[in-house]
PDB file of C-alpha atoms in Angstrom:
ATOM      1  CA  MET J  11      38.018  25.751   5.311  1.00 50.00           C
ATOM      2  CA  LYS J  12      38.252  22.028   6.034  1.00 63.00           C
ATOM      3  CA  HIS J  13      34.922  21.416   4.292  1.00 65.00           C
ATOM      4  CA  GLU J  14      36.153  23.318   1.189  1.00 73.00           C
ATOM      5  CA  LEU J  15      39.447  21.397   1.201  1.00 80.00           C
ATOM      6  CA  PHE J  16      37.681  18.047   1.412  1.00 74.00           C
ATOM      7  CA  SER J  17      35.335  18.994  -1.450  1.00 74.00           C
ATOM      8  CA  ASP J  18      38.275  19.996  -3.642  1.00 80.00           C
ATOM      9  CA  LEU J  19      40.197  16.823  -2.823  1.00 83.00           C
ATOM     10  CA  ARG J  20      37.182  14.648  -3.528  1.00 74.00           C
ATOM     11  CA  GLN J  21      36.628  16.366  -6.860  1.00 77.00           C
ATOM     12  CA  SER J  22      40.294  15.769  -7.775  1.00 83.00           C
ATOM     13  CA  LEU J  23      39.895  12.142  -6.721  1.00 80.00           C
ATOM     14  CA  MET J  24      36.801  11.611  -8.864  1.00 75.00           C
ATOM     15  CA  ASP J  25      38.605  13.225 -11.832  1.00 79.00           C
ATOM     16  CA  GLU J  26      41.474  10.757 -11.537  1.00 80.00           C
ATOM     17  CA  LEU J  27      39.517   7.561 -10.849  1.00 76.00           C
ATOM     18  CA  ASP J  28      38.916   5.292 -13.829  1.00 71.00           C
ATOM     19  CA  LEU J  29      35.157   4.744 -13.415  1.00 59.00           C
ATOM     20  CA  SER J  30      34.888   2.747 -16.644  1.00 62.00           C
ATOM     21  CA  ARG J  31      35.796  -0.442 -14.766  1.00 67.00           C
ATOM     22  CA  GLU J  32      35.444  -1.968 -11.292  1.00 65.00           C
ATOM     23  CA  LEU J  33      38.280  -0.759  -9.091  1.00 69.00           C
ATOM     24  CA  ALA J  34      39.740  -2.698  -6.186  1.00 76.00           C
ATOM     25  CA  ASP J  35      39.979  -0.940  -2.821  1.00 74.00           C
ATOM     26  CA  GLU J  36      43.778  -0.895  -3.130  1.00 81.00           C
ATOM     27  CA  GLU J  37      43.581   0.961  -6.436  1.00 81.00           C
ATOM     28  CA  VAL J  38      41.268   3.590  -4.974  1.00 80.00           C
ATOM     29  CA  LEU J  39      43.622   4.076  -2.034  1.00 84.00           C
ATOM     30  CA  GLU J  40      46.590   4.521  -4.369  1.00 86.00           C
ATOM     31  CA  VAL J  41      44.787   7.338  -6.199  1.00 86.00           C
ATOM     32  CA  ILE J  42      43.769   8.910  -2.873  1.00 86.00           C
ATOM     33  CA  ASP J  43      47.400   8.882  -1.717  1.00 88.00           C
ATOM     34  CA  ARG J  44      48.450  10.515  -4.953  1.00 87.00           C
ATOM     35  CA  VAL J  45      45.830  13.262  -4.602  1.00 87.00           C
ATOM     36  CA  ILE J  46      46.744  13.997  -0.976  1.00 88.00           C
ATOM     37  CA  LEU J  47      50.504  14.023  -1.593  1.00 87.00           C
ATOM     38  CA  GLY J  48      50.001  16.255  -4.626  1.00 86.00           C
ATOM     39  CA  SER J  49      48.009  18.887  -2.744  1.00 86.00           C
ATOM     40  CA  GLU J  50      49.967  22.049  -1.984  1.00 84.00           C
ATOM     41  CA  ARG J  51      47.645  22.915   0.881  1.00 84.00           C
ATOM     42  CA  LEU J  52      48.535  19.668   2.638  1.00 86.00           C
ATOM     43  CA  GLN J  53      52.300  19.954   2.083  1.00 83.00           C
ATOM     44  CA  TYR J  54      52.975  20.825   5.733  1.00 83.00           C
ATOM     45  CA  ALA J  55      49.900  19.183   7.249  1.00 85.00           C
ATOM     46  CA  PRO J  56      50.494  16.742  10.161  1.00 87.00           C
ATOM     47  CA  LEU J  57      50.566  13.047   9.247  1.00 87.00           C
ATOM     48  CA  GLU J  58      47.520  12.416  11.453  1.00 86.00           C
ATOM     49  CA  ASP J  59      45.450  14.885   9.397  1.00 86.00           C
ATOM     50  CA  LYS J  60      46.505  13.206   6.160  1.00 87.00           C
ATOM     51  CA  ILE J  61      45.579   9.767   7.478  1.00 87.00           C
ATOM     52  CA  LEU J  62      42.158  11.034   8.568  1.00 83.00           C
ATOM     53  CA  LEU J  63      41.575  12.658   5.152  1.00 84.00           C
ATOM     54  CA  ARG J  64      42.601   9.414   3.465  1.00 84.00           C
ATOM     55  CA  GLN J  65      39.992   7.492   5.390  1.00 79.00           C
ATOM     56  CA  GLU J  66      37.257  10.083   4.830  1.00 78.00           C
ATOM     57  CA  LEU J  67      37.932  10.216   1.087  1.00 80.00           C
ATOM     58  CA  PHE J  68      37.861   6.425   0.856  1.00 79.00           C
ATOM     59  CA  CYS J  69      34.546   6.237   2.742  1.00 72.00           C
ATOM     60  CA  SER J  70      33.078   8.900   0.455  1.00 69.00           C
ATOM     61  CA  VAL J  71      33.791   6.711  -2.571  1.00 71.00           C
ATOM     62  CA  ARG J  72      33.515   3.101  -1.412  1.00 66.00           C
ATOM     63  CA  ARG J  73      31.441   3.208   1.793  1.00 65.00           C
ATOM     64  CA  LEU J  74      28.598   5.394   3.106  1.00 81.00           C
ATOM     65  CA  ASP J  75      30.520   8.651   3.251  1.00 79.00           C
ATOM     66  CA  VAL J  76      30.364  10.400   6.667  1.00 84.00           C
ATOM     67  CA  LEU J  77      27.889   7.803   7.971  1.00 89.00           C
ATOM     68  CA  GLN J  78      30.492   5.009   7.849  1.00 83.00           C
ATOM     69  CA  GLU J  79      32.042   6.199  11.089  1.00 84.00           C
ATOM     70  CA  LEU J  80      28.670   6.025  12.838  1.00 90.00           C
ATOM     71  CA  LEU J  81      27.929   2.534  11.463  1.00 87.00           C
ATOM     72  CA  GLU J  82      31.208   1.284  12.921  1.00 82.00           C
ATOM     73  CA  ASP J  83      30.318   2.741  16.340  1.00 88.00           C
ATOM     74  CA  ASN J  84      28.466   0.029  18.277  1.00 87.00           C
ATOM     75  CA  THR J  85      27.107   2.581  20.762  1.00 90.00           C
ATOM     76  CA  VAL J  86      25.019   4.291  18.042  1.00 93.00           C
ATOM     77  CA  THR J  87      21.592   2.660  17.704  1.00 90.00           C
ATOM     78  CA  GLU J  88      19.869   5.098  15.334  1.00 93.00           C
ATOM     79  CA  ILE J  89      21.080   7.488  12.633  1.00 95.00           C
ATOM     80  CA  MET J  90      18.722  10.236  11.433  1.00 96.00           C
ATOM     81  CA  VAL J  91      19.742  12.336   8.450  1.00 96.00           C
ATOM     82  CA  ASN J  92      17.530  15.394   7.885  1.00 96.00           C
ATOM     83  CA  GLY J  93      19.072  16.642   4.655  1.00 94.00           C
ATOM     84  CA  PRO J  94      22.814  17.031   4.009  1.00 92.00           C
ATOM     85  CA  ASP J  95      23.494  19.492   6.854  1.00 92.00           C
ATOM     86  CA  ASP J  96      21.679  17.891   9.808  1.00 95.00           C
ATOM     87  CA  ILE J  97      22.597  14.482  11.182  1.00 96.00           C
ATOM     88  CA  PHE J  98      21.213  13.238  14.490  1.00 97.00           C
ATOM     89  CA  ILE J  99      22.132  10.068  16.354  1.00 96.00           C
ATOM     90  CA  GLU J 100      20.730   8.035  19.192  1.00 94.00           C
ATOM     91  CA  ARG J 101      23.276   6.812  21.745  1.00 91.00           C
ATOM     92  CA  ASP J 102      22.363   5.276  25.112  1.00 84.00           C
ATOM     93  CA  GLY J 103      18.717   6.150  24.474  1.00 82.00           C
ATOM     94  CA  ARG J 104      19.425   9.876  23.989  1.00 91.00           C
ATOM     95  CA  ILE J 105      19.225  11.809  20.705  1.00 94.00           C
ATOM     96  CA  GLN J 106      21.946  14.333  19.908  1.00 95.00           C
ATOM     97  CA  LYS J 107      23.150  16.250  16.869  1.00 95.00           C
ATOM     98  CA  TRP J 108      26.349  15.035  15.201  1.00 94.00           C
ATOM     99  CA  GLU J 109      28.953  17.597  14.205  1.00 91.00           C
ATOM    100  CA  LYS J 110      29.657  16.204  10.726  1.00 88.00           C
ATOM    101  CA  LYS J 111      27.602  16.649   7.583  1.00 89.00           C
ATOM    102  CA  PHE J 112      27.511  15.665   3.900  1.00 88.00           C
ATOM    103  CA  THR J 113      29.465  17.762   1.441  1.00 81.00           C
ATOM    104  CA  SER J 114      26.395  18.239  -0.729  1.00 83.00           C
ATOM    105  CA  ARG J 115      22.789  17.229  -1.279  1.00 89.00           C
ATOM    106  CA  GLU J 116      23.944  15.234  -4.317  1.00 85.00           C
ATOM    107  CA  LYS J 117      26.314  13.148  -2.186  1.00 83.00           C
ATOM    108  CA  LEU J 118      23.538  12.268   0.218  1.00 91.00           C
ATOM    109  CA  GLU J 119      21.355  11.269  -2.713  1.00 90.00           C
ATOM    110  CA  ASP J 120      24.208   9.078  -4.021  1.00 84.00           C
ATOM    111  CA  VAL J 121      24.432   7.304  -0.668  1.00 88.00           C
ATOM    112  CA  ILE J 122      20.677   6.668  -0.649  1.00 92.00           C
ATOM    113  CA  GLN J 123      20.743   5.307  -4.194  1.00 87.00           C
ATOM    114  CA  GLN J 124      23.681   3.100  -3.254  1.00 82.00           C
ATOM    115  CA  ILE J 125      21.826   1.596  -0.282  1.00 87.00           C
ATOM    116  CA  VAL J 126      18.505   1.181  -2.069  1.00 86.00           C
ATOM    117  CA  GLY J 127      20.091  -0.221  -5.243  1.00 80.00           C
ATOM    118  CA  LYS J 128      21.851  -3.043  -3.360  1.00 78.00           C
ATOM    119  CA  CYS J 129      18.430  -4.220  -2.138  1.00 79.00           C
ATOM    120  CA  ASN J 130      16.939  -4.084  -5.636  1.00 75.00           C
ATOM    121  CA  ARG J 131      14.643  -1.254  -4.599  1.00 80.00           C
ATOM    122  CA  VAL J 132      13.872   1.967  -6.490  1.00 83.00           C
ATOM    123  CA  ILE J 133      13.625   5.507  -5.166  1.00 88.00           C
ATOM    124  CA  ASN J 134      12.977   8.575  -7.346  1.00 88.00           C
ATOM    125  CA  GLU J 135      10.388  11.342  -7.821  1.00 88.00           C
ATOM    126  CA  SER J 136       7.772   8.807  -8.921  1.00 86.00           C
ATOM    127  CA  MET J 137       8.520   6.502  -5.980  1.00 87.00           C
ATOM    128  CA  PRO J 138       9.920   8.883  -3.336  1.00 92.00           C
ATOM    129  CA  MET J 139       9.954   6.442  -0.381  1.00 91.00           C
ATOM    130  CA  ALA J 140      11.825   3.194   0.034  1.00 88.00           C
ATOM    131  CA  ASP J 141      12.716   0.644   2.701  1.00 86.00           C
ATOM    132  CA  ALA J 142      16.008  -1.194   2.519  1.00 86.00           C
ATOM    133  CA  ARG J 143      18.696  -2.761   4.709  1.00 84.00           C
ATOM    134  CA  LEU J 144      22.450  -2.711   5.032  1.00 85.00           C
ATOM    135  CA  GLU J 145      24.689  -5.749   4.805  1.00 78.00           C
ATOM    136  CA  GLY J 146      24.977  -5.878   8.587  1.00 76.00           C
ATOM    137  CA  GLY J 147      21.188  -6.080   8.947  1.00 77.00           C
ATOM    138  CA  ALA J 148      20.472  -2.443   9.841  1.00 85.00           C
ATOM    139  CA  ARG J 149      17.024  -1.230   8.745  1.00 87.00           C
ATOM    140  CA  VAL J 150      16.917   1.747   6.379  1.00 91.00           C
ATOM    141  CA  HIS J 151      14.097   4.090   5.396  1.00 92.00           C
ATOM    142  CA  ALA J 152      14.643   6.844   2.825  1.00 95.00           C
ATOM    143  CA  VAL J 153      12.451   9.687   1.578  1.00 96.00           C
ATOM    144  CA  VAL J 154      13.344  12.052  -1.264  1.00 94.00           C
ATOM    145  CA  SER J 155      11.763  14.924  -3.216  1.00 92.00           C
ATOM    146  CA  PRO J 156       8.945  15.822  -3.755  1.00 93.00           C
ATOM    147  CA  VAL J 157       7.823  14.312  -0.428  1.00 93.00           C
ATOM    148  CA  ALA J 158      10.898  15.479   1.511  1.00 93.00           C
ATOM    149  CA  LEU J 159      10.788  19.270   1.330  1.00 91.00           C
ATOM    150  CA  ASP J 160      14.155  20.187   2.867  1.00 89.00           C
ATOM    151  CA  GLY J 161      16.393  17.563   1.287  1.00 91.00           C
ATOM    152  CA  PRO J 162      16.634  13.756   1.317  1.00 95.00           C
ATOM    153  CA  ILE J 163      15.763  12.031   4.591  1.00 96.00           C
ATOM    154  CA  LEU J 164      17.580   8.869   5.678  1.00 96.00           C
ATOM    155  CA  THR J 165      16.880   6.902   8.853  1.00 95.00           C
ATOM    156  CA  ILE J 166      18.999   3.889   9.823  1.00 94.00           C
ATOM    157  CA  ARG J 167      18.038   1.644  12.766  1.00 89.00           C
ATOM    158  CA  ARG J 168      20.875  -0.580  13.943  1.00 86.00           C
ATOM    159  CA  PHE J 169      20.349  -3.905  15.696  1.00 79.00           C
ATOM    160  CA  PRO J 170      22.700  -5.762  18.039  1.00 74.00           C
ATOM    161  CA  ASP J 171      25.412  -7.767  16.260  1.00 72.00           C
ATOM    162  CA  SER J 172      24.218 -10.858  18.157  1.00 74.00           C
ATOM    163  CA  PRO J 173      20.552 -11.496  19.034  1.00 77.00           C
ATOM    164  CA  VAL J 174      19.379 -10.517  22.507  1.00 84.00           C
ATOM    165  CA  THR J 175      18.408 -13.614  24.483  1.00 89.00           C
ATOM    166  CA  MET J 176      15.551 -14.020  26.936  1.00 93.00           C
ATOM    167  CA  GLU J 177      18.144 -14.327  29.722  1.00 93.00           C
ATOM    168  CA  LYS J 178      19.564 -10.928  28.741  1.00 91.00           C
ATOM    169  CA  LEU J 179      16.085  -9.356  28.763  1.00 92.00           C
ATOM    170  CA  ILE J 180      15.522 -10.721  32.259  1.00 94.00           C
ATOM    171  CA  GLU J 181      18.924  -9.417  33.367  1.00 92.00           C
ATOM    172  CA  LEU J 182      18.071  -5.944  31.996  1.00 88.00           C
ATOM    173  CA  GLY J 183      14.771  -5.938  33.815  1.00 91.00           C
ATOM    174  CA  SER J 184      12.740  -5.831  30.583  1.00 90.00           C
ATOM    175  CA  ILE J 185      10.694  -8.877  31.624  1.00 93.00           C
ATOM    176  CA  THR J 186      10.259 -10.933  34.758  1.00 95.00           C
ATOM    177  CA  SER J 187      11.342 -14.575  35.032  1.00 95.00           C
ATOM    178  CA  ALA J 188       7.757 -15.659  35.693  1.00 96.00           C
ATOM    179  CA  CYS J 189       6.469 -13.842  32.589  1.00 95.00           C
ATOM    180  CA  ALA J 190       9.315 -15.255  30.470  1.00 95.00           C
ATOM    181  CA  ASP J 191       8.566 -18.819  31.646  1.00 95.00           C
ATOM    182  CA  CYS J 192       4.881 -18.380  30.742  1.00 95.00           C
ATOM    183  CA  LEU J 193       5.669 -17.060  27.284  1.00 94.00           C
ATOM    184  CA  ILE J 194       8.188 -19.824  26.602  1.00 93.00           C
ATOM    185  CA  LYS J 195       5.529 -22.428  27.414  1.00 94.00           C
ATOM    186  CA  LEU J 196       3.075 -20.684  25.072  1.00 92.00           C
ATOM    187  CA  VAL J 197       5.619 -20.697  22.234  1.00 91.00           C
ATOM    188  CA  LYS J 198       6.347 -24.390  22.666  1.00 90.00           C
ATOM    189  CA  ALA J 199       2.616 -25.126  22.788  1.00 90.00           C
ATOM    190  CA  LYS J 200       2.102 -23.316  19.448  1.00 88.00           C
ATOM    191  CA  TYR J 201      -0.080 -20.511  20.739  1.00 89.00           C
ATOM    192  CA  SER J 202      -0.474 -17.529  18.441  1.00 87.00           C
ATOM    193  CA  ILE J 203       1.301 -14.492  19.893  1.00 87.00           C
ATOM    194  CA  LEU J 204       0.902 -10.876  18.795  1.00 86.00           C
ATOM    195  CA  ILE J 205       3.583  -8.371  19.844  1.00 87.00           C
ATOM    196  CA  GLY J 206       2.724  -4.668  19.555  1.00 82.00           C
ATOM    197  CA  GLY J 207       4.362  -1.385  20.488  1.00 79.00           C
ATOM    198  CA  GLY J 208       5.687   1.928  19.275  1.00 78.00           C
ATOM    199  CA  THR J 209       8.802   2.604  17.254  1.00 74.00           C
ATOM    200  CA  GLY J 210      11.945   1.551  19.086  1.00 72.00           C
ATOM    201  CA  SER J 211      10.029  -0.268  21.851  1.00 78.00           C
ATOM    202  CA  GLY J 212      11.820  -3.568  21.182  1.00 80.00           C
ATOM    203  CA  LYS J 213       9.220  -5.593  19.261  1.00 84.00           C
ATOM    204  CA  THR J 214      11.763  -7.175  16.910  1.00 82.00           C
ATOM    205  CA  THR J 215      14.219  -7.821  19.723  1.00 85.00           C
ATOM    206  CA  PHE J 216      11.528  -9.546  21.754  1.00 88.00           C
ATOM    207  CA  LEU J 217      10.341 -11.725  18.881  1.00 87.00           C
ATOM    208  CA  ASN J 218      13.934 -12.737  18.169  1.00 87.00           C
ATOM    209  CA  ALA J 219      14.319 -13.806  21.794  1.00 90.00           C
ATOM    210  CA  LEU J 220      11.075 -15.802  21.729  1.00 90.00           C
ATOM    211  CA  SER J 221      12.108 -17.559  18.512  1.00 88.00           C
ATOM    212  CA  ALA J 222      14.883 -19.399  20.360  1.00 89.00           C
ATOM    213  CA  TYR J 223      12.207 -21.613  21.982  1.00 91.00           C
ATOM    214  CA  ILE J 224      10.631 -22.875  18.765  1.00 90.00           C
ATOM    215  CA  PRO J 225      11.407 -26.628  18.568  1.00 90.00           C
ATOM    216  CA  GLU J 226      14.223 -27.357  16.130  1.00 90.00           C
ATOM    217  CA  ASP J 227      12.242 -30.052  14.275  1.00 91.00           C
ATOM    218  CA  GLU J 228       9.636 -27.512  13.107  1.00 92.00           C
ATOM    219  CA  ARG J 229       9.601 -25.725   9.738  1.00 92.00           C
ATOM    220  CA  LEU J 230       9.495 -21.933  10.195  1.00 92.00           C
ATOM    221  CA  ILE J 231       8.733 -19.368   7.483  1.00 93.00           C
ATOM    222  CA  THR J 232       9.328 -15.649   8.116  1.00 91.00           C
ATOM    223  CA  ILE J 233       7.511 -12.948   6.129  1.00 91.00           C
ATOM    224  CA  GLU J 234       8.713  -9.355   6.327  1.00 86.00           C
ATOM    225  CA  ASP J 235       8.371  -5.969   4.648  1.00 80.00           C
ATOM    226  CA  ASN J 236      12.108  -5.552   5.154  1.00 75.00           C
ATOM    227  CA  ALA J 237      14.206  -8.468   6.397  1.00 77.00           C
ATOM    228  CA  GLU J 238      15.487  -7.763   9.886  1.00 76.00           C
ATOM    229  CA  LEU J 239      14.570 -10.734  12.055  1.00 82.00           C
ATOM    230  CA  GLN J 240      17.416 -12.708  13.638  1.00 80.00           C
ATOM    231  CA  ILE J 241      15.701 -16.045  14.175  1.00 83.00           C
ATOM    232  CA  GLN J 242      17.658 -18.287  16.565  1.00 78.00           C
ATOM    233  CA  GLY J 243      18.049 -22.050  16.457  1.00 80.00           C
ATOM    234  CA  ALA J 244      15.772 -22.834  13.485  1.00 86.00           C
ATOM    235  CA  PRO J 245      17.573 -25.141  11.021  1.00 90.00           C
ATOM    236  CA  ASN J 246      14.494 -25.547   8.788  1.00 93.00           C
ATOM    237  CA  LEU J 247      14.028 -21.822   8.102  1.00 93.00           C
ATOM    238  CA  VAL J 248      12.639 -20.061   4.997  1.00 93.00           C
ATOM    239  CA  ARG J 249      12.943 -16.266   4.825  1.00 91.00           C
ATOM    240  CA  LEU J 250      10.625 -14.246   2.532  1.00 92.00           C
ATOM    241  CA  GLU J 251      10.685 -10.487   1.897  1.00 87.00           C
ATOM    242  CA  ALA J 252       8.132  -8.265   0.179  1.00 85.00           C
ATOM    243  CA  LYS J 253       9.222  -6.386  -2.945  1.00 81.00           C
ATOM    244  CA  SER J 254       8.086  -3.123  -4.505  1.00 72.00           C
ATOM    245  CA  ALA J 255       7.497  -2.665  -8.217  1.00 66.00           C
ATOM    246  CA  ASN J 256      10.607  -1.630 -10.147  1.00 61.00           C
ATOM    247  CA  ALA J 257      11.372   0.542 -13.144  1.00 57.00           C
ATOM    248  CA  GLN J 258      11.592  -2.525 -15.370  1.00 60.00           C
ATOM    249  CA  GLY J 259       7.922  -3.280 -14.817  1.00 59.00           C
ATOM    250  CA  GLY J 260       8.347  -5.928 -12.112  1.00 66.00           C
ATOM    251  CA  PRO J 261       5.183  -6.226 -10.005  1.00 77.00           C
ATOM    252  CA  ASP J 262       4.675  -5.618  -6.295  1.00 80.00           C
ATOM    253  CA  ILE J 263       5.108  -8.703  -4.120  1.00 87.00           C
ATOM    254  CA  THR J 264       3.040  -7.873  -1.045  1.00 88.00           C
ATOM    255  CA  ILE J 265       2.825  -9.373   2.430  1.00 88.00           C
ATOM    256  CA  ARG J 266      -0.526 -10.865   1.362  1.00 89.00           C
ATOM    257  CA  ASP J 267       1.137 -12.543  -1.624  1.00 92.00           C
ATOM    258  CA  LEU J 268       3.880 -13.981   0.592  1.00 92.00           C
ATOM    259  CA  ILE J 269       1.390 -15.356   3.119  1.00 90.00           C
ATOM    260  CA  LYS J 270      -0.492 -17.179   0.347  1.00 92.00           C
ATOM    261  CA  ALA J 271       2.804 -18.567  -0.980  1.00 93.00           C
ATOM    262  CA  ALA J 272       4.005 -19.584   2.480  1.00 92.00           C
ATOM    263  CA  LEU J 273       0.875 -21.625   3.108  1.00 92.00           C
ATOM    264  CA  ARG J 274       1.903 -23.813   0.193  1.00 93.00           C
ATOM    265  CA  MET J 275       5.356 -24.461   1.679  1.00 94.00           C
ATOM    266  CA  ARG J 276       4.201 -26.755   4.495  1.00 92.00           C
ATOM    267  CA  PRO J 277       4.944 -24.405   7.399  1.00 91.00           C
ATOM    268  CA  ASP J 278       4.687 -25.453  11.026  1.00 89.00           C
ATOM    269  CA  ARG J 279       4.841 -21.772  11.960  1.00 89.00           C
ATOM    270  CA  LEU J 280       4.713 -18.385  10.279  1.00 86.00           C
ATOM    271  CA  SER J 281       6.498 -15.397  11.769  1.00 82.00           C
ATOM    272  CA  GLY J 282       6.439 -11.886  10.376  1.00 75.00           C
ATOM    273  CA  ILE J 283       6.957  -8.169  10.637  1.00 66.00           C
ATOM    274  CA  SER J 284       4.771  -5.623   8.912  1.00 57.00           C
ATOM    275  CA  GLY J 285       6.283  -2.132   8.964  1.00 52.00           C
ATOM    276  CA  ALA J 286       8.446  -0.371  11.519  1.00 44.00           C
ATOM    277  CA  THR J 287       5.530   0.798  13.684  1.00 40.00           C
ATOM    278  CA  SER J 288       3.078  -2.036  13.102  1.00 42.00           C
ATOM    279  CA  PRO J 289       2.653  -5.021  15.442  1.00 41.00           C
ATOM    280  CA  ILE J 290       4.868  -8.035  14.975  1.00 43.00           C
ATOM    281  CA  SER J 291       3.005 -11.306  14.867  1.00 45.00           C
ATOM    282  CA  LEU J 292       4.199 -14.799  15.632  1.00 49.00           C
ATOM    283  CA  ILE J 293       1.559 -17.029  14.057  1.00 46.00           C
ATOM    284  CA  ASN J 294       1.110 -20.812  14.166  1.00 48.00           C
TER     285      ASN J 294
END
């Protein structure tokens, strides 16, 4: 019943919104208030229910729909959407199913297009897979039909709001002090370091921690499939990101292309990520 009510309210909201121009958040909220107050089914609903509906309707129009709540929860590290009806999350290293779902397959597709479009990427039947990122730095991977058989697939990997330091890794028991001291000396001495591991093993986190020991007077260039590094303490930093071909005929800009370009930028060091499950390399 609640799902049906929300769908009806959202449809009424979309009918009333003036989509011919860019609307401010305040304008959208005014229309939402009008829709909620005008609903006979909500006439005797508790105020708390109306406030919750107001927030959910706003997120469905201006944010990432039901996923917005998860993105604002710092305990959630991974969001896995297996079609509109099945959402799984990782919290404290454990995967569990979330009780909420999208109102429709079309709404999930809208969210994916919204995310991908902001990164100037394309996803459709001709190009059914895309990597992107959210404004907060979270990594996104999306797959749609015809590759995804049971509905659009969306995976969001969240990273800490502030980079994890080497001291924190030692405190957590992820690395010993002796090993950390050795690696720090290798970084300062410009040794080439290759970091490898499976998905979610902490490759990016570890490289971010190591980057804090690159001397500040060196020029560092990062090369990534999808920008997610949080390089620390590098004032002379250049960030490059690969790009897929687009519908307007723009060409692919590959990791190989970016490496060739970076070598012409007078780098002291190159640092890069290639894919979510590939090794991360810190190269001098």
